[in-house]
CSV table of C-alpha atoms and ligand atoms in Angstrom, one decimal:
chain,number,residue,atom,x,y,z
A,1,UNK,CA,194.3,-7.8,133.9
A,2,UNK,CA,195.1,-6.3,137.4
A,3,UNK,CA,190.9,-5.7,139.2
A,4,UNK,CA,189.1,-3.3,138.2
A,5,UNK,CA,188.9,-0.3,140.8
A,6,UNK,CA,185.7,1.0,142.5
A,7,UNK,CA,183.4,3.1,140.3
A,8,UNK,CA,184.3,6.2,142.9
A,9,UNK,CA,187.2,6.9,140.9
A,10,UNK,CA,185.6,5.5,136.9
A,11,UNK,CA,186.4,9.2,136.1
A,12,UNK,CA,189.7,10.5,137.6
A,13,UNK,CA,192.3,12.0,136.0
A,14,UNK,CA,195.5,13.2,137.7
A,15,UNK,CA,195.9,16.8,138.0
A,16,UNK,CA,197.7,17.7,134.6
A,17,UNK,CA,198.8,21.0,136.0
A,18,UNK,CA,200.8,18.9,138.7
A,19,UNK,CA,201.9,16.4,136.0
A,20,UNK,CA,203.4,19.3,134.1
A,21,UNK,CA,205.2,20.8,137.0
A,22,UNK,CA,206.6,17.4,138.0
A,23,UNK,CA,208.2,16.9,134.4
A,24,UNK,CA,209.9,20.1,134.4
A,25,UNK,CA,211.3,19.3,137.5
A,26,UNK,CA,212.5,16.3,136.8
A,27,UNK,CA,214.0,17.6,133.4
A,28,UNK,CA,215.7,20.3,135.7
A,29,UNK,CA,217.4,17.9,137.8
A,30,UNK,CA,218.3,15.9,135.1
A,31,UNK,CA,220.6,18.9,133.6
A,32,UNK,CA,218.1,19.8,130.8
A,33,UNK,CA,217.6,23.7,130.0
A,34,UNK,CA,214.0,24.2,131.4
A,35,UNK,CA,212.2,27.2,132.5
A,36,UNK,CA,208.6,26.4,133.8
A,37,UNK,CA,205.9,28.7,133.8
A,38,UNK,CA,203.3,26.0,133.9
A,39,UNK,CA,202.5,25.6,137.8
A,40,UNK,CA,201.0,28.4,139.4
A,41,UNK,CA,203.4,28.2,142.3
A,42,UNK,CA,204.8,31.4,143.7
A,43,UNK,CA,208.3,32.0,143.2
A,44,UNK,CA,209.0,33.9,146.1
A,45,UNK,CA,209.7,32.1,149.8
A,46,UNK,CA,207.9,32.3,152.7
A,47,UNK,CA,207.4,35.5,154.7
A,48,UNK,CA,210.1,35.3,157.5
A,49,UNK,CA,207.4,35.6,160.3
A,50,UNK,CA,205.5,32.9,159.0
A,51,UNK,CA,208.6,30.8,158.9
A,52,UNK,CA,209.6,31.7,162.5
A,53,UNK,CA,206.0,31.0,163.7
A,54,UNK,CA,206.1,27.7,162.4
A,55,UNK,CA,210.0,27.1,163.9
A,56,UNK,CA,208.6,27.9,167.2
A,57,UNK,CA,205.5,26.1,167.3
A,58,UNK,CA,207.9,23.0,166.7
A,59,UNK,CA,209.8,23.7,169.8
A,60,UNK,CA,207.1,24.5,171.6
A,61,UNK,CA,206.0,21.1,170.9
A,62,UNK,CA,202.7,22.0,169.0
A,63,UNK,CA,203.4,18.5,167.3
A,64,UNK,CA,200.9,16.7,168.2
A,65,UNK,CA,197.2,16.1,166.5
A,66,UNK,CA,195.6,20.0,165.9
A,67,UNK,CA,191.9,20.6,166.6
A,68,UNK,CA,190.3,19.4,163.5
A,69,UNK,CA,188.8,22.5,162.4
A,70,UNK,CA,191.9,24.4,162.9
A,71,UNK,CA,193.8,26.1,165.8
A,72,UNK,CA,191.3,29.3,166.7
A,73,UNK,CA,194.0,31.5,166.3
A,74,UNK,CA,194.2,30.9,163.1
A,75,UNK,CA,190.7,30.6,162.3
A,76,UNK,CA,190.2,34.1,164.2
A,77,UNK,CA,193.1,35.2,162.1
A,78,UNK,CA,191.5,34.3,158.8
A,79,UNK,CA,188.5,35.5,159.9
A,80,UNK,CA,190.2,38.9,160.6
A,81,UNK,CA,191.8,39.0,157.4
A,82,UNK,CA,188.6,38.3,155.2
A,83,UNK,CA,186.7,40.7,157.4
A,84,UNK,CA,189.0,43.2,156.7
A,85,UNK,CA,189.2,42.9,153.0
A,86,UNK,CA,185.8,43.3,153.2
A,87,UNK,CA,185.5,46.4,154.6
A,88,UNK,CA,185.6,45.3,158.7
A,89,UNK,CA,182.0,42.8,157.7
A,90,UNK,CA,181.0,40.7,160.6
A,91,UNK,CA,183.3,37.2,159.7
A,92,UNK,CA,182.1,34.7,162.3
A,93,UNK,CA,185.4,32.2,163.0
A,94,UNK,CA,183.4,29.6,164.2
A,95,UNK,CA,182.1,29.1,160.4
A,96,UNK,CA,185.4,28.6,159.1
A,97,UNK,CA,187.2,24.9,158.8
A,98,UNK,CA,191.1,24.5,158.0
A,99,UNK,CA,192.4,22.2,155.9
A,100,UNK,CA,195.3,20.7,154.4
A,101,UNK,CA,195.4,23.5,151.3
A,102,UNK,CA,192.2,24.8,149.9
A,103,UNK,CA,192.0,22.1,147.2
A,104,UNK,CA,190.8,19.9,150.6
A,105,UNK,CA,188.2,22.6,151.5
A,106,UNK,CA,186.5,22.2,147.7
A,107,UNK,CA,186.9,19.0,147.9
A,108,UNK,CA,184.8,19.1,151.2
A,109,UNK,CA,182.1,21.8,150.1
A,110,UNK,CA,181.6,19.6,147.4
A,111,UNK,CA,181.6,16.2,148.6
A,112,UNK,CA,179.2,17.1,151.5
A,113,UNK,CA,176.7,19.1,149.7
A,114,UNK,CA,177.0,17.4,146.1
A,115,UNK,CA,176.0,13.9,145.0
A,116,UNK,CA,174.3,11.3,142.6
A,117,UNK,CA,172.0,13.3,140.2
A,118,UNK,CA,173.0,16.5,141.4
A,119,UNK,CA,174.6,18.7,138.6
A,120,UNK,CA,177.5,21.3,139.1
A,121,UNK,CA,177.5,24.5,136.6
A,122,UNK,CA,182.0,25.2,136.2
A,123,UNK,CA,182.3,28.2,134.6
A,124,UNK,CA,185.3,27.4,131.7
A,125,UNK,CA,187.7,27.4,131.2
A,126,UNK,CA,188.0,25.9,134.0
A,127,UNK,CA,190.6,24.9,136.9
A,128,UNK,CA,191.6,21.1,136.5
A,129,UNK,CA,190.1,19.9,139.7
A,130,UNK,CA,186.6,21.2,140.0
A,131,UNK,CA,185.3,18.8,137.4
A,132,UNK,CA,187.6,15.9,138.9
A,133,UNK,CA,186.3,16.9,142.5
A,134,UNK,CA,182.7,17.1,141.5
A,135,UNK,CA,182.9,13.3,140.0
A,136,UNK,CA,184.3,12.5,143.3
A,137,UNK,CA,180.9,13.6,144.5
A,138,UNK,CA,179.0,11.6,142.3
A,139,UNK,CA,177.5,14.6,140.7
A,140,UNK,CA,177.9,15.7,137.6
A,141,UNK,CA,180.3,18.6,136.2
A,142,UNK,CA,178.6,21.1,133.8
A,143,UNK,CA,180.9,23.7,132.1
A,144,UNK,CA,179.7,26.8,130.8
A,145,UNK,CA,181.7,28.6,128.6
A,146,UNK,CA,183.1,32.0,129.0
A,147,UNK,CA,182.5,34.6,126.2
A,148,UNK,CA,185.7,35.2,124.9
A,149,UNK,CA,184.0,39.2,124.3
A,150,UNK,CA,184.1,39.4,127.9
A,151,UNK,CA,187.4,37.6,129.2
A,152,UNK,CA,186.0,34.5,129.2
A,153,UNK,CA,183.9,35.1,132.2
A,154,UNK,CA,179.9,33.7,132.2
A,155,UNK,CA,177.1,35.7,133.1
A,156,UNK,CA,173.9,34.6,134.8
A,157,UNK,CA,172.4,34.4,131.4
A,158,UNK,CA,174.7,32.3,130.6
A,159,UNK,CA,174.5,29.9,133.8
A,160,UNK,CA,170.5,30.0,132.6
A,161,UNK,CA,171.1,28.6,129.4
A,162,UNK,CA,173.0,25.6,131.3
A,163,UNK,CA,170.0,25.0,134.3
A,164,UNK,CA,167.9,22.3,134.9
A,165,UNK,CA,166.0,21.5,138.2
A,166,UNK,CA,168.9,19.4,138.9
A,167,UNK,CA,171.5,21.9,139.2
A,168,UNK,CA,172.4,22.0,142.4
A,169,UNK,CA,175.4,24.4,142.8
A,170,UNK,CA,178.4,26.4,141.0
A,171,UNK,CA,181.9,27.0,141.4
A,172,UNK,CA,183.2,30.4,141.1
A,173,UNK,CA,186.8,31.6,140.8
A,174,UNK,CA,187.7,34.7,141.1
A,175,UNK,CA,190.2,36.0,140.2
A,176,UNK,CA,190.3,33.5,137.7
A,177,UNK,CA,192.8,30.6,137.0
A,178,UNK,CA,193.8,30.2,134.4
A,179,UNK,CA,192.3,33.2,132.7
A,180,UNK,CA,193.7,36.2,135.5
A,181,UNK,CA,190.3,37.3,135.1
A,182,UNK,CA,188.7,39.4,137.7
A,183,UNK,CA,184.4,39.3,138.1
A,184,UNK,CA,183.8,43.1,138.9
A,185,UNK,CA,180.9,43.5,141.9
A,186,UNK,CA,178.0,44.1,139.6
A,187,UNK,CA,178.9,40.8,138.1
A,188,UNK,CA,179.1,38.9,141.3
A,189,UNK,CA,175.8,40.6,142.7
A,190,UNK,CA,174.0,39.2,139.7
A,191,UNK,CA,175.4,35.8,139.4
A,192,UNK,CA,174.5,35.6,143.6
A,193,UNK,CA,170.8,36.9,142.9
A,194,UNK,CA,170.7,34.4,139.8
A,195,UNK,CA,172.3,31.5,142.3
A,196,UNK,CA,169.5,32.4,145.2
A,197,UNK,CA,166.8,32.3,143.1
A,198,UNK,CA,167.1,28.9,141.6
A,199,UNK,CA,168.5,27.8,145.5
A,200,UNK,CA,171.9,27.3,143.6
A,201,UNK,CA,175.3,26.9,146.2
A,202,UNK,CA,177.8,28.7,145.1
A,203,UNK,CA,181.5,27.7,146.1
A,204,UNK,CA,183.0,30.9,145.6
A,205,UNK,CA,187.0,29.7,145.3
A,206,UNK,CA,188.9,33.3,146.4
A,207,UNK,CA,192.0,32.0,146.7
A,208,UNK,CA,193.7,34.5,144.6
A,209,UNK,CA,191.6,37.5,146.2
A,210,UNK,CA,194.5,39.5,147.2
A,211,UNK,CA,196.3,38.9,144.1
A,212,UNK,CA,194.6,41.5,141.8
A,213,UNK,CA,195.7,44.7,140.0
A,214,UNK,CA,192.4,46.6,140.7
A,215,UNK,CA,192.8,49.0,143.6
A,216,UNK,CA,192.7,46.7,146.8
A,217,UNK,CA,191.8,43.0,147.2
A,218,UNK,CA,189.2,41.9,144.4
A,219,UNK,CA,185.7,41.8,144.8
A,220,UNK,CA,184.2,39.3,146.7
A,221,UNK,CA,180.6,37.4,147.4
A,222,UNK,CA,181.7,39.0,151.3
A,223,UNK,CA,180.4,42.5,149.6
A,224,UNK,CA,177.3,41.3,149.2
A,225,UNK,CA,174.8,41.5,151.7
A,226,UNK,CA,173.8,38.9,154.0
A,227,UNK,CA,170.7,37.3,152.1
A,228,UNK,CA,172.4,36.7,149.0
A,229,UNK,CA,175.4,34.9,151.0
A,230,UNK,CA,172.8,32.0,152.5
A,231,UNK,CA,174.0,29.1,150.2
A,232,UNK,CA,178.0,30.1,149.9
A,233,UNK,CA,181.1,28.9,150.7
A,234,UNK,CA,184.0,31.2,150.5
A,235,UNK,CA,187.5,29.2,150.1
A,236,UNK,CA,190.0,30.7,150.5
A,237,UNK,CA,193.6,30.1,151.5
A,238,UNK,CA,197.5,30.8,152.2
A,239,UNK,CA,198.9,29.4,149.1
A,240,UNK,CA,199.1,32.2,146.6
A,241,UNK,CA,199.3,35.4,148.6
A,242,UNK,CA,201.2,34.1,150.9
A,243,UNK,CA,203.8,31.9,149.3
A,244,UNK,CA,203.2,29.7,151.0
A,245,UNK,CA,202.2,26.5,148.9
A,246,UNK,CA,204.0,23.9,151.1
A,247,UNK,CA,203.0,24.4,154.1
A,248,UNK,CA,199.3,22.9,152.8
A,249,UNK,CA,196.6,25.6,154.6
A,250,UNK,CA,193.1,26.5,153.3
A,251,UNK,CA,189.7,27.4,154.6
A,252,UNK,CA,186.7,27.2,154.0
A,253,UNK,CA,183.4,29.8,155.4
A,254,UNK,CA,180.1,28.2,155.0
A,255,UNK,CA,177.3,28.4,157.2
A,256,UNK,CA,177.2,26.6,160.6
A,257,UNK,CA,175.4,22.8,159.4
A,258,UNK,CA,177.4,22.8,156.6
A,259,UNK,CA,180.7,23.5,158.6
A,260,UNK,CA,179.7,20.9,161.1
A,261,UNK,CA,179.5,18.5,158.3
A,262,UNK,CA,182.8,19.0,156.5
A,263,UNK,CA,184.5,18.9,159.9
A,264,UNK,CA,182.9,15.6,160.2
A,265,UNK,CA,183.8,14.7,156.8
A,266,UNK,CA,187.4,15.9,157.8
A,267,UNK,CA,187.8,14.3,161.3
A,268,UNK,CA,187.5,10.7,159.4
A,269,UNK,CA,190.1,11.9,156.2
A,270,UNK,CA,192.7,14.0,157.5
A,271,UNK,CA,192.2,15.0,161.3
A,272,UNK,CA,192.7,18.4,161.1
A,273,UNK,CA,195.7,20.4,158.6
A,274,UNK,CA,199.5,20.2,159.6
A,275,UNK,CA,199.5,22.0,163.5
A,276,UNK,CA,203.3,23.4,162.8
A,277,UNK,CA,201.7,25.3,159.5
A,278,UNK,CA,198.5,26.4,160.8
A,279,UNK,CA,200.6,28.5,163.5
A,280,UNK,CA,202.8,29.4,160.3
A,281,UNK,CA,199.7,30.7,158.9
A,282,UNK,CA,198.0,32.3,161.8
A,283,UNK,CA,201.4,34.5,161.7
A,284,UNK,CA,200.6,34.8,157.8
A,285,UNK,CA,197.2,36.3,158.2
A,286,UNK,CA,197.5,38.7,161.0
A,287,UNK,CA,201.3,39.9,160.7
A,288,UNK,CA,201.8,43.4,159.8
A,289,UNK,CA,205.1,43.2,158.2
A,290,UNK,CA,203.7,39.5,156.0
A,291,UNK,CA,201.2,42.4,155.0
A,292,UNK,CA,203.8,44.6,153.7
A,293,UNK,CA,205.6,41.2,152.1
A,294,UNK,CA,202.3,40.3,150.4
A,295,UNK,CA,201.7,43.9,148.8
A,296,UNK,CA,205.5,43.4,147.8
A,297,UNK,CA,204.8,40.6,146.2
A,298,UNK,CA,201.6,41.7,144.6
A,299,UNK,CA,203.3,44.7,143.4
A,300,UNK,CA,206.1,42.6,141.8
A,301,UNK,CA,203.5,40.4,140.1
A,302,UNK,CA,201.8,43.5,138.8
A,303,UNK,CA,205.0,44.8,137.5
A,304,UNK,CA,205.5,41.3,135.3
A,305,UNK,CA,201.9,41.4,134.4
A,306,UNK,CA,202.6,45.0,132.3
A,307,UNK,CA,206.1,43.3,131.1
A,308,UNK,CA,204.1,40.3,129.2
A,309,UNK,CA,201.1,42.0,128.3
A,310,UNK,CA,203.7,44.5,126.7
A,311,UNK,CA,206.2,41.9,124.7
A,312,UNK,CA,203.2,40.0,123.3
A,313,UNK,CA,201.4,43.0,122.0
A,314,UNK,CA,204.7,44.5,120.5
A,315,UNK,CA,206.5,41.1,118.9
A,316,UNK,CA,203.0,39.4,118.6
A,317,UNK,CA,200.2,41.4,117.9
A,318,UNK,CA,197.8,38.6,116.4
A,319,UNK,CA,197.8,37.0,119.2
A,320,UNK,CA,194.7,36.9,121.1
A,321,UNK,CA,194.6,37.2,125.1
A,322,UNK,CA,192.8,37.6,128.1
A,323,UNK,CA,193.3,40.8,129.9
A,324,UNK,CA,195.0,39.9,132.9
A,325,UNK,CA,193.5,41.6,136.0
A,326,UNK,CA,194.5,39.3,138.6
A,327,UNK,CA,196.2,35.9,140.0
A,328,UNK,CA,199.3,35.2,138.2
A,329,UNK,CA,198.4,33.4,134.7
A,330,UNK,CA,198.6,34.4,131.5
A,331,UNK,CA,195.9,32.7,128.8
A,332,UNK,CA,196.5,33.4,124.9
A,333,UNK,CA,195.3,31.7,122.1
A,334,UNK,CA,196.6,29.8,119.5
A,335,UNK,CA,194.3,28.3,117.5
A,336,UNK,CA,194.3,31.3,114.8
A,337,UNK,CA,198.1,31.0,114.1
A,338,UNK,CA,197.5,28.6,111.7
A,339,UNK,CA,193.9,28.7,110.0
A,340,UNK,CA,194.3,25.2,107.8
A,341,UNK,CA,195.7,22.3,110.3
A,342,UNK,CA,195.3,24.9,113.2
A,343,UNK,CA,197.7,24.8,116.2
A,344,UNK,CA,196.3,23.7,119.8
A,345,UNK,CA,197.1,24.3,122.8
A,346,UNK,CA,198.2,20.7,123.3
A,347,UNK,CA,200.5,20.8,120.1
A,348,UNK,CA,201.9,24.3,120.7
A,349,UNK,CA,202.6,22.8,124.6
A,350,UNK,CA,204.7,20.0,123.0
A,351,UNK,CA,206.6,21.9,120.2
A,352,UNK,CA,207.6,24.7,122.9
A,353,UNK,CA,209.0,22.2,125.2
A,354,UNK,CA,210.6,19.9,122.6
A,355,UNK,CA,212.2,23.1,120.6
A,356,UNK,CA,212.4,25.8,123.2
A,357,UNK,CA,212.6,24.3,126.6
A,358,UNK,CA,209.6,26.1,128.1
A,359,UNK,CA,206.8,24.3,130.2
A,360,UNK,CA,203.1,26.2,129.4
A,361,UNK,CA,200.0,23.9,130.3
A,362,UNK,CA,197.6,23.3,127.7
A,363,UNK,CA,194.4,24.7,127.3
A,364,UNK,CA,193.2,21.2,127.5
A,365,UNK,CA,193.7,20.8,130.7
A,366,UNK,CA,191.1,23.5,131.5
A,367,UNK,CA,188.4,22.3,128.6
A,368,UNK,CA,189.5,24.6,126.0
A,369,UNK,CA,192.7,23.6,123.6
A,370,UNK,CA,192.5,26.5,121.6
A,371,UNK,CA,194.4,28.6,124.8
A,372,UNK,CA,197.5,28.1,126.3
A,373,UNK,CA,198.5,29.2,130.0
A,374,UNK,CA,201.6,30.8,131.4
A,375,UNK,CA,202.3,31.6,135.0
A,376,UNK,CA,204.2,34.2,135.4
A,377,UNK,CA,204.6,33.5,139.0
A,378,UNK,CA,208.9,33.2,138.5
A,379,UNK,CA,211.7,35.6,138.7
A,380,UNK,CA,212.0,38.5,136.6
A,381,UNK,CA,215.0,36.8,134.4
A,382,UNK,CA,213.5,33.4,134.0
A,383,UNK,CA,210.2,35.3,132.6
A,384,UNK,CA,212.4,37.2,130.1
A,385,UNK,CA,214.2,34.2,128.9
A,386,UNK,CA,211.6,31.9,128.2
A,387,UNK,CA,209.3,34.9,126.5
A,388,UNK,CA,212.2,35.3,124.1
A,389,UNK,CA,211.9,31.6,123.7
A,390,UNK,CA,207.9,31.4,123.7
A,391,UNK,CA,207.8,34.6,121.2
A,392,UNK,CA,210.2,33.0,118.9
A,393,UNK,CA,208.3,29.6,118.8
A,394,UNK,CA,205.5,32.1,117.5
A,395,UNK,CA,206.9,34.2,115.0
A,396,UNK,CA,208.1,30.3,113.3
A,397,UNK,CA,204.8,28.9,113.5
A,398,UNK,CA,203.4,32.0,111.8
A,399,UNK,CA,205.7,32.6,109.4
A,400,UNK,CA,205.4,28.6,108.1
A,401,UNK,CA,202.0,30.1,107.8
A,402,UNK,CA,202.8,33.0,105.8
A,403,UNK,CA,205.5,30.4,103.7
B,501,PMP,N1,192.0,26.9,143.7
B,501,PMP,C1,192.7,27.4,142.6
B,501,PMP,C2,191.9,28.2,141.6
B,501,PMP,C3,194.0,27.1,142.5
B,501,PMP,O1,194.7,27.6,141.4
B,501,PMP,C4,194.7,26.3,143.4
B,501,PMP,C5,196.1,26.0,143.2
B,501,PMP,N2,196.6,24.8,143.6
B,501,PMP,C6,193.9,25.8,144.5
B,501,PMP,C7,192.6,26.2,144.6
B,501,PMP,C8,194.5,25.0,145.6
B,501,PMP,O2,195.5,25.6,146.3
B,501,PMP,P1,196.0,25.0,147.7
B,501,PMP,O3,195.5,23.6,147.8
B,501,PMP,O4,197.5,25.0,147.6
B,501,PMP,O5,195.4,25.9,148.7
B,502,LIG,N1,196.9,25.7,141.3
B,502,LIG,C1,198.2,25.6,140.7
B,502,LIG,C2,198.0,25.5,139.2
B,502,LIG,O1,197.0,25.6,138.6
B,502,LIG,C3,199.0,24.5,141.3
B,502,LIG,C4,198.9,23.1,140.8
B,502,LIG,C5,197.5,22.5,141.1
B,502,LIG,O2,197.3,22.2,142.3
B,502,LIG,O3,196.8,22.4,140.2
B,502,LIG,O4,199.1,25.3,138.5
């Protein structure tokens, strides 16, 4: 029996979502006839400028240890960009910390202002790390499910139901992985009042802001006034919009003691996100022509949106599905295909890779195994081809039903 390890990790489970994406890459290499639409990894590369910005900043020998918070240019840059999307709002760069990808600035919202006792309200289904990074703090994950009437989304009634003088924050994201729902301002207004009122932090995880099929960015907590923005962190980040997942850039706004504390927290972890990438970034958020790239690439993802949502409710109409307003995931369910012995989203996962080649994540990975989630964050051909091979998997399974 190897020694037990320390009770910080009793609870940690690696990230399914990254497992997934692993085996269909190694499956790849290995030859095997695999199409994944289980990560929710862009498919497009890197803007050019951002590349070049990062090129340069190598040969300008910005190689050695970054400020810890982040370069100011591309804090200011951030700033900028979140200012702007929220119609020209005062964005204060000084509140924001960089970090290696915005899964290190949850990680840090949480772990300095969660702990023992404390509990977390997760709106679910619900993004594999939150509950993994909230054990991390000690505290205690709480999920509150989403009314499937409503795109699985909660309302503050619904974070009521789930309150107890212990609840000490709430993660929000929006737009929503893995539903690709999109809370509307009304709703954020009065999940902010509810949060205020019972002196509730909310981490409000924006990540995908830019990726949504409303008019402009989606709504933020930024539209909201002042008051109701005391206990919030925005994260936000250049992953998604950006394509740029591997150059490992987040942030995080918060107000000033908190920022001072997740730098702290940071300076002992990390010291500060890769200094190449952050100039990378800074190019990201304040180029005019990535701007252009980004609506491209929102626009492209918008068009494959209205392709799925259009093959599933022509060659299977039974199937159940959030509307899809934003990010890049797709979130049906299969629990009704079968009514005795009914499918999850675990055994339909297994089947479609074992029979079809096709790697979905599990509703079980996000507390719910009655849904499945596809990304549809590949090229146009790859998303046609393994539809053909997801639809088909369907139309068996229901017609052993109908058998
Ligand atoms: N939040 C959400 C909702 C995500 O889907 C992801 C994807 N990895 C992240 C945060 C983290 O992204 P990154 O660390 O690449 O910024
Ligand atoms: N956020 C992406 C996903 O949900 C990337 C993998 C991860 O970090 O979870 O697939």
């Amino acid at each position: 029996m190897p020694d037990p390890l320390s009770t910080n990790v009793q609870n940690l489970k690696a990230s399914e979502t990254v497992a997934i994406s692993n085996e269909a890459k190694r499956r790849k290499a290995a030859g095997e006839d695999v199409y994944d639409l289980g990560v929710g990894e862009p498919d497009f590369d890197t803007p050019a400028p951002a590349v070049q910005a990062g090129i340069q900043a190598i040969q300008r020998g910005m190689t050695r240890y970054p400020p810890n918070v982040g370069i100011a240019e591309l804090r200011r840059g951030i700033a900028g960009q979140l200012s702007r999307m929220s119609g020209g709002r005062s964005v204060d760069p000084d509140q924001i910390v960089v970090s290696s990808g915005s899964k290190q600035s949850i990680f840090n919202a949480c772990f300095t202002l969660f702990g023992s006792k404390d509990r977390v309200l997760i709106p679910s289904p619900a993004w594999v790390s939150y509950p993994q990074i909230v054990h991390l703090s000690r505290a205690e994950p709480v999920l509150v499910p989403g009314d499937v009437e409503w795109g699985l989304k909660v309302s503050a009634k619904d974070l009521d139901r789930h309150h107890t003088t212990s609840t000490r924050g709430l993660i929000l994201c929006s737009p929503c992985n893995p539903t690709g729902a999109v809370y509307t301002l009304p709703e954020l207004r009065s999940i902010a009042e509810w949060a205020r009122k019972h002196e509730v932090w909310i981490i409000a995880d924006e990540i995908y802001r830019r990726i949504n099929y409303g008019s402009g960015p989606a709504p933020s907590l930024l539209d909201l006034p002042d008051e109701l923005l005391e206990r919030t962190v925005i994260i936000y980040g250049a992953s998604k919009a950006y394509a740029m997942t591997g150059w490992r850039i987040g942030a995080a706004l918060a107000p000033p003691h908190l920022t001072k504390a997740m730098a702290a927290l940071q300076s002992h972890t990390t010291t500060g996100a890769n200094h190449p990438a952050q100039w990378a970034a800074a190019a990201a958020f304040t180029d005019d022509k990535v701007d252009g790239e980004v609506n491209r690439m929102v626009a492209a993802f918008r068009r494959r949106r209205d392709y799925l949502v259009e093959r599933f409710r022509s060659a299977a109409p039974g199937i159940e599905f959030v509307e899809p307003h934003g990010a890049f995931y797709f979130f049906f369910r299969v629990d009704g295909i079968r009514e005795k012995d009914p499918v999850t989203g675990t055994s339909f996962c297994e089947q479609l890779m074992k029979q079809e080649g096709v790697a979905l994540v599990p509703g079980g990975a996000f507390a719910d195994d009655r849904w499945v989630r596809l990304s549809y964050a590949v090229s146009d051909a790859e998303l046609e081809a393994a539809l053909d091979r997801i639809l088909r998997l369907i139309q068996r399974l229901e017609s052993a039903r109908a058998a």
